Structure formats: structure tokens, C-alpha cells
Coordinates of C-alpha atoms in Angstrom, one line a residue:
Chain A
X2 CA -15.8 -200.2 33.5
X3 CA -19.4 -201.0 32.7
X4 CA -20.1 -197.4 32.1
X5 CA -17.1 -197.1 29.8
X6 CA -18.2 -200.1 27.7
X7 CA -21.7 -198.6 27.4
X8 CA -20.3 -195.3 26.3
X9 CA -18.0 -196.9 23.7
X10 CA -20.3 -199.8 22.7
X11 CA -19.8 -199.1 19.0
X12 CA -16.0 -199.2 19.4
X13 CA -16.1 -202.5 21.4
X14 CA -18.4 -204.1 18.9
X15 CA -16.1 -203.0 16.1
X16 CA -13.0 -204.5 17.8
X17 CA -14.9 -207.7 18.5
X18 CA -16.0 -207.9 14.9
X19 CA -12.5 -207.3 13.7
X20 CA -11.3 -210.1 16.1
X21 CA -13.8 -212.5 14.6
X22 CA -12.8 -211.6 11.1
X23 CA -9.2 -212.2 12.0
X24 CA -10.0 -215.7 13.1
X25 CA -11.5 -216.6 9.7
X26 CA -9.5 -214.4 7.4
X27 CA -6.2 -213.6 9.1
X28 CA -4.3 -212.2 6.1
X29 CA -7.1 -210.1 4.7
X30 CA -7.9 -208.7 8.2
X31 CA -4.3 -207.9 8.9
X32 CA -4.1 -206.0 5.6
X33 CA -7.3 -204.1 6.5
X34 CA -6.0 -203.2 10.0
X35 CA -2.8 -202.0 8.4
X36 CA -4.6 -199.9 5.9
X37 CA -6.8 -198.4 8.6
X38 CA -3.8 -197.6 10.8
X39 CA -1.9 -195.9 8.1
X40 CA -4.9 -193.8 7.1
X41 CA -5.5 -192.9 10.7
X42 CA -1.9 -191.8 11.3
X43 CA -1.9 -189.7 8.2
X44 CA -5.0 -188.0 9.3
X45 CA -4.1 -187.4 13.0
X46 CA -2.3 -184.1 12.6
X47 CA -5.2 -182.7 10.6
X48 CA -7.6 -184.1 13.2
X49 CA -5.7 -182.3 16.0
X50 CA -6.0 -179.0 14.1
X51 CA -9.8 -179.6 13.8
X52 CA -10.3 -180.2 17.5
X53 CA -8.3 -177.3 18.6
X54 CA -9.8 -174.9 16.1
X55 CA -13.3 -176.2 17.0
X56 CA -12.8 -175.6 20.7
X57 CA -11.4 -172.1 19.9
X58 CA -14.5 -171.3 17.9
X59 CA -16.8 -172.8 20.5
X60 CA -15.4 -170.6 23.2
X61 CA -14.8 -167.4 21.2
X62 CA -17.7 -167.6 18.9
X63 CA -20.4 -169.4 20.9
X64 CA -23.9 -169.8 19.5
X65 CA -24.9 -167.1 22.0
X66 CA -22.5 -164.7 20.4
X67 CA -23.9 -165.6 17.1
X68 CA -27.4 -165.0 18.4
X69 CA -26.3 -161.4 19.0
X70 CA -25.1 -160.9 15.5
X71 CA -28.4 -162.1 14.1
X72 CA -30.2 -159.2 15.7
X73 CA -33.2 -157.8 13.9
X74 CA -31.6 -158.3 10.5
X75 CA -34.1 -160.5 9.0
X76 CA -34.2 -159.6 5.3
X77 CA -32.9 -161.9 2.6
X78 CA -29.3 -161.0 3.5
X79 CA -30.0 -161.7 7.2
X80 CA -30.9 -165.2 6.1
X81 CA -27.7 -165.5 4.1
X82 CA -25.7 -164.3 7.1
X83 CA -27.5 -166.8 9.3
X84 CA -26.6 -169.6 6.8
X85 CA -22.9 -168.6 6.9
X86 CA -22.9 -168.4 10.7
X87 CA -24.5 -171.8 10.8
X88 CA -21.3 -173.3 9.2
X89 CA -19.1 -172.0 12.0
X90 CA -21.0 -173.8 14.7
X91 CA -19.5 -177.2 15.4
X92 CA -20.8 -180.4 17.1
X93 CA -23.6 -182.8 16.2
X94 CA -26.8 -181.1 14.9
X95 CA -29.1 -182.5 17.5
X96 CA -27.2 -181.0 20.4
X97 CA -28.1 -177.5 19.1
X98 CA -31.8 -178.2 18.7
X99 CA -32.7 -176.6 22.1
X100 CA -30.7 -173.5 21.3
X101 CA -32.5 -173.1 17.9
X102 CA -35.8 -173.5 19.7
X103 CA -34.9 -170.7 22.1
X104 CA -34.1 -168.5 19.1
X105 CA -37.5 -169.2 17.6
X106 CA -39.2 -168.5 20.9
X107 CA -37.4 -165.2 21.1
X108 CA -38.9 -164.2 17.9
X109 CA -36.3 -165.1 15.3
X110 CA -37.7 -165.7 11.8
X111 CA -38.2 -169.4 11.0
X112 CA -36.2 -168.8 7.8
X113 CA -33.2 -167.6 9.9
X114 CA -33.3 -170.7 12.1
X115 CA -34.0 -173.0 9.1
X116 CA -31.1 -171.6 7.1
X117 CA -28.8 -172.0 10.1
X118 CA -29.8 -175.6 10.6
X119 CA -29.6 -176.2 6.8
X120 CA -26.0 -174.8 6.6
X121 CA -25.0 -177.1 9.4
X122 CA -23.9 -179.7 6.9
X123 CA -20.9 -177.5 6.3
X124 CA -18.5 -177.4 9.2
X125 CA -15.9 -174.9 8.6
X126 CA -13.2 -176.4 10.8
X127 CA -13.7 -179.7 9.0
X128 CA -13.3 -178.3 5.5
X129 CA -9.5 -179.0 5.2
X130 CA -10.1 -182.5 6.6
X131 CA -12.8 -183.2 4.1
X132 CA -10.7 -181.9 1.2
X133 CA -7.9 -184.3 2.2
X134 CA -10.3 -187.2 1.6
X135 CA -12.4 -186.0 -1.3
X136 CA -10.4 -183.3 -3.1
X137 CA -10.8 -179.6 -3.3
X138 CA -13.2 -179.5 -6.2
X139 CA -15.7 -181.9 -4.6
X140 CA -15.8 -180.1 -1.3
X141 CA -15.8 -176.6 -2.8
X142 CA -18.7 -177.3 -5.0
X143 CA -20.6 -179.1 -2.1
X144 CA -20.0 -176.1 0.2
X145 CA -21.4 -173.6 -2.3
X146 CA -24.4 -175.7 -3.2
X147 CA -25.2 -176.5 0.4
X148 CA -25.0 -172.9 1.4
X149 CA -27.4 -172.0 -1.4
X150 CA -29.8 -174.7 -0.5
X151 CA -29.7 -173.7 3.1
X152 CA -31.0 -170.3 2.3
X153 CA -33.7 -171.8 0.1
X154 CA -34.5 -174.4 2.8
X155 CA -35.0 -171.6 5.4
X156 CA -37.4 -169.7 3.1
X157 CA -39.3 -172.9 2.2
X158 CA -39.6 -173.9 5.8
X159 CA -40.9 -170.6 6.8
X160 CA -43.5 -170.6 4.0
X161 CA -44.7 -174.1 4.8
X162 CA -44.7 -173.8 8.6
X163 CA -46.6 -170.5 8.6
X164 CA -49.2 -172.1 6.3
X165 CA -49.7 -175.0 8.8
X166 CA -49.8 -172.5 11.7
X167 CA -46.7 -173.8 13.4
X168 CA -46.1 -172.5 16.9
X169 CA -42.8 -173.0 18.8
X170 CA -43.6 -175.4 21.7
Chain B
X112 CA 2.1 -187.6 1.7
X113 CA 0.6 -185.6 -1.1
X114 CA 2.3 -182.2 -1.4
X115 CA -0.8 -180.1 -1.6
X116 CA -2.2 -182.0 1.3
X117 CA 0.9 -181.2 3.3
X118 CA 0.6 -177.5 2.4
X119 CA -3.0 -177.4 3.5
X120 CA -2.0 -179.1 6.8
X121 CA 0.7 -176.5 7.4
X122 CA -1.7 -173.6 6.5
X123 CA -4.3 -175.1 8.9
X124 CA -1.7 -175.4 11.6
X125 CA -0.7 -171.8 11.2
X126 CA -4.3 -170.8 11.4
X127 CA -4.8 -172.7 14.6
X128 CA -1.7 -171.2 16.2
X129 CA -2.7 -167.7 15.1
X130 CA -6.2 -168.2 16.6
X131 CA -4.7 -169.2 19.9
X132 CA -2.3 -166.2 19.9
X133 CA -5.4 -164.1 19.5
X134 CA -7.1 -166.1 22.2
X135 CA -4.3 -165.7 24.7
X136 CA -4.2 -162.0 24.1
X137 CA -7.9 -161.6 24.6
X138 CA -8.6 -163.8 27.5
X139 CA -5.9 -166.1 28.9
X140 CA -8.2 -168.2 31.0
X141 CA -10.6 -168.8 28.2
X142 CA -7.7 -169.7 25.9
X143 CA -6.4 -172.3 28.3
X144 CA -9.9 -173.7 28.6
X145 CA -10.0 -173.9 24.9
X146 CA -6.8 -175.9 24.7
X147 CA -8.0 -178.2 27.5
X148 CA -11.4 -178.7 25.8
X149 CA -9.8 -179.5 22.5
X150 CA -7.4 -182.0 24.1
X151 CA -10.3 -183.6 26.0
X152 CA -12.3 -183.9 22.8
X153 CA -9.4 -185.4 21.0
X154 CA -8.9 -188.1 23.7
X155 CA -12.7 -188.6 23.7
X156 CA -12.9 -189.2 20.0
X157 CA -9.7 -191.3 19.6
X158 CA -11.5 -194.7 20.3
X159 CA -14.2 -193.9 17.9
X160 CA -11.7 -192.7 15.3
X161 CA -9.7 -195.9 15.6
X162 CA -12.9 -198.0 15.2
X163 CA -14.0 -195.9 12.2
X164 CA -10.7 -196.2 10.4
X165 CA -10.7 -199.9 11.2
X166 CA -14.1 -200.3 9.5
X167 CA -12.9 -198.2 6.6
X168 CA -9.9 -200.6 6.2
X169 CA -12.2 -203.7 6.5
X170 CA -14.7 -202.2 4.1
X171 CA -11.9 -201.6 1.6
X172 CA -10.4 -205.1 1.8
X173 CA -13.6 -207.2 2.2
X174 CA -16.4 -205.5 0.2
X175 CA -15.9 -206.3 -3.5
X176 CA -16.0 -203.4 -5.9
X177 CA -18.9 -205.0 -7.8
X178 CA -21.3 -204.7 -4.9
X179 CA -20.6 -201.0 -4.5
X180 CA -20.9 -200.4 -8.3
X181 CA -24.1 -202.4 -8.4
X182 CA -25.7 -200.3 -5.6
X183 CA -24.4 -196.8 -6.2
X184 CA -22.2 -197.0 -9.3
X185 CA -22.4 -195.5 -12.7
X186 CA -25.3 -196.3 -14.9
X187 CA -27.6 -197.4 -12.1
X188 CA -30.0 -194.4 -12.5
X189 CA -31.8 -192.5 -9.9
X190 CA -32.0 -195.5 -7.6
X191 CA -28.3 -195.2 -6.9
X192 CA -28.8 -191.7 -5.5
X193 CA -31.9 -192.7 -3.6
X194 CA -30.1 -195.6 -2.1
X195 CA -27.2 -193.4 -1.0
X196 CA -29.6 -190.9 0.6
X197 CA -31.5 -193.5 2.5
X198 CA -28.2 -195.1 3.7
X199 CA -26.9 -191.7 4.7
X200 CA -30.1 -190.8 6.6
X201 CA -30.0 -193.9 8.7
X202 CA -26.3 -193.8 9.6
X203 CA -25.4 -191.3 12.2
X204 CA -22.0 -190.3 13.5
X205 CA -19.6 -187.4 13.5
X206 CA -18.3 -185.8 10.3
X207 CA -14.9 -187.2 11.1
X208 CA -16.2 -190.6 10.1
X209 CA -18.3 -189.5 7.2
X210 CA -15.5 -188.3 5.0
X211 CA -13.2 -191.4 5.1
X212 CA -16.3 -193.5 4.2
X213 CA -17.1 -191.2 1.4
X214 CA -13.6 -191.5 0.1
X215 CA -13.6 -195.3 0.2
X216 CA -17.0 -195.4 -1.5
X217 CA -15.6 -193.2 -4.4
X218 CA -12.5 -195.5 -4.7
X219 CA -14.8 -198.5 -4.9
X220 CA -16.7 -197.1 -7.8
X221 CA -19.6 -195.1 -6.4
X222 CA -20.6 -192.1 -8.5
X223 CA -19.7 -188.6 -7.4
X224 CA -23.4 -187.8 -7.1
X225 CA -24.1 -190.8 -4.9
X226 CA -21.2 -190.0 -2.6
X227 CA -22.2 -186.4 -2.2
X228 CA -25.8 -187.4 -1.5
X229 CA -24.6 -190.0 1.1
X230 CA -22.4 -187.4 2.9
X231 CA -25.0 -184.7 2.9
X232 CA -27.8 -187.0 4.1
X233 CA -25.4 -188.4 6.8
X234 CA -25.0 -184.9 8.4
X235 CA -28.4 -183.4 7.7
X236 CA -31.1 -186.1 8.0
X237 CA -31.5 -187.6 11.4
X238 CA -33.7 -190.7 11.5
X239 CA -32.3 -191.9 14.8
X240 CA -32.5 -188.4 16.4
X241 CA -35.9 -187.7 14.9
X242 CA -37.8 -188.4 18.2
X243 CA -35.6 -185.9 20.0
X244 CA -36.1 -183.3 17.3
X245 CA -39.9 -183.7 17.6
X246 CA -39.7 -183.3 21.4
X247 CA -37.8 -180.0 21.0
X248 CA -39.5 -178.4 18.0
X249 CA -42.7 -180.2 17.6
X250 CA -43.8 -182.6 14.9
X251 CA -44.5 -180.1 12.1
X252 CA -41.1 -178.5 12.3
X253 CA -39.2 -181.8 12.5
X254 CA -41.1 -183.5 9.6
X255 CA -40.7 -180.5 7.3
X256 CA -37.1 -180.0 8.1
X257 CA -36.1 -183.6 7.6
X258 CA -38.1 -183.8 4.3
X259 CA -36.5 -180.7 3.0
X260 CA -33.0 -181.9 4.1
X261 CA -33.6 -185.2 2.4
X262 CA -34.7 -183.6 -0.8
X263 CA -31.8 -181.1 -0.5
X264 CA -29.2 -183.9 -0.1
X265 CA -30.4 -185.4 -3.4
X266 CA -30.6 -182.1 -5.3
X267 CA -27.2 -180.9 -4.0
X268 CA -25.6 -184.3 -4.7
X269 CA -27.0 -184.6 -8.3
X270 CA -25.8 -181.1 -9.1
X271 CA -22.3 -181.9 -7.6
X272 CA -22.2 -185.0 -9.9
X273 CA -23.3 -183.0 -12.9
X274 CA -20.6 -180.3 -12.3
X275 CA -17.7 -182.7 -11.6
X276 CA -18.4 -185.8 -13.5
X277 CA -20.7 -184.4 -16.2
X278 CA -23.4 -186.9 -15.2
X279 CA -25.4 -187.7 -12.1
X280 CA -26.1 -191.4 -12.4

């Protein structure tokens, strides 16, 4: 039980917070809970699609598979490909740090790793979910711009890091 | 439910089913593992999802529009974007929670640019995970990556605002 609370501390605090709010503003809080519940129920089918598609990608297109695709292709288009591949990897960014570090140690160009990390802001399985909240135009433009910036970010990172004599740890 | 939204959901569902058809044909065990993994992830994330949507509902009912407009609304200049990027950098959490918050911010009068900056910084800049990033990549890499990601969030957000709303601030 203690472990469970620790793992879901944020959720518990939120529920306690909601409870306190309810004591002071019962009507408003009830309306807020109702709104949250409706929104959640609306999103649930989409969310199910996301988790199942994510787990499919994770198993059939693992970062290790992606590593293979990167190969020695390290020209400008290699960086673009890396950025696009970066969008398919799912999960929080920091979980993948060790993998990217391995890539660097194995001799991948910094720009390749930089572009992949940069493109991570786009999560392909999440795109329909994001559109349902913010609209097609907003998400489409964001995706294109983030991809473009990811390539630029990779190139810039490489330039700067080589200048300061960066060595993978 | 919105018709286009429903259409997208159906399309996404078909994609998920198709990908698992492929998975079962290719490697049945792996496909089963994928379904189990997806289901587990779903159960794992449900408490967080409930909490997040609760907070979105509370935010919507309790935070007055004027506060949001004052901080990240139209006519507040570059500071609105800067505030959004700092806020996004500090907050961490899965993308599933970022988008509903982005939507509620927009509804409350935040500019397109500020919302885009907030979302991008949320996913890309990790203040809380920074020490971990340093321990994996070293200081130079982590500092340069986060700075570039921070700048990138602002640049991408401003361009998104210019393209959609015709103005960034």
C-alpha cells in the first residue's frame, strides 16, 4: 500500500486537493469533476488506440531496430531520416538517454543523435490524440516545424559540441 | 462527438487492428506480448489520466479567464511566450496530459504561439530530469541540448502563431 501511494503520489495529492476544494466550493467542484469525467470518457477510445499502437511500435520497431536503419548513412538526408525515426519512438525522453549515449559511443554522428532527440517532441501514435484537442492545423504545422528544427538542432549541436571537444562519457 | 473526430478515431482504430493483424502473422508471441503490454500500460496510466482530467476540469472552472489572458494572452508581447516556455520546461509529465492542458489554455484565451511554446517546452526541455541527463551524457551535451530545445520551443511556437493566428503575441 505504501509503495502504491508513493508511486501514485501525484494522483493522491490531486484527489485530496479535489476533496478539499469540494468542502469549500461544492457546486463548482462538482461541475469541474463532471467536466473532467466527460472529457476523459470522450478521450478513452482514442487513448486505447494510442497505447496499443505504441506497444506495437515498441515491439516491432524497437530503438535497436532503428539503430540498424541508421547505419553509416550520415549525410544530410541521414539526419533527416534520423529525425523522422525519432518521432516513432515512444515513451518519456529521459528513458531513452542511455540508448542515445550508446549510439554516440558506437560512433554515430552527434547530429544524428541530436536530430533524433529533437524530433522526440513529436510522437507519431499521439498525433490523432493531439489533433482531437488542438485541431488539425495546429498539430500539422507544429509537426512540420518541429521536424525542421530537429534537423537544425542536430547540426547545431554537432557544431557546438565538436568545438568544445565533447567526448561521450 | 464531433464528426471529423469520430472519423479520425475510426481510422486510427482500423490502423491499430491492421497493425496487429500484421503482428500476429509475423510473430504470434510477440503480438500477444504487445497486446499485454498495451493493456498494462493502459491500466498503469489510468490513475494519472483521471487525475490529469480532474485538474483540467478544476483549472477550467476555477481559474478565471483574465488570469490566463494576463499571463499568456494576446497583446502581452514576448513575455507571454517566455512565460509559457518557462512553465512548460518546469512541468513534466506524459504527452497525454500536455494536450488537454494546451486545449484548456487556448479556451481560456492563451495565444496560439504561447500554447505551442508551452507544449513543445513541456516535452523537450527537462529541468527535473536535467541531473539524470548530465549523468548520462555529460554536462556539455545536456546544457547545449536543453538550451537549443528551449530556444527551439520559442521559435517553433512563434512561427506556429504567425502561421495560424497571423501574429505571435
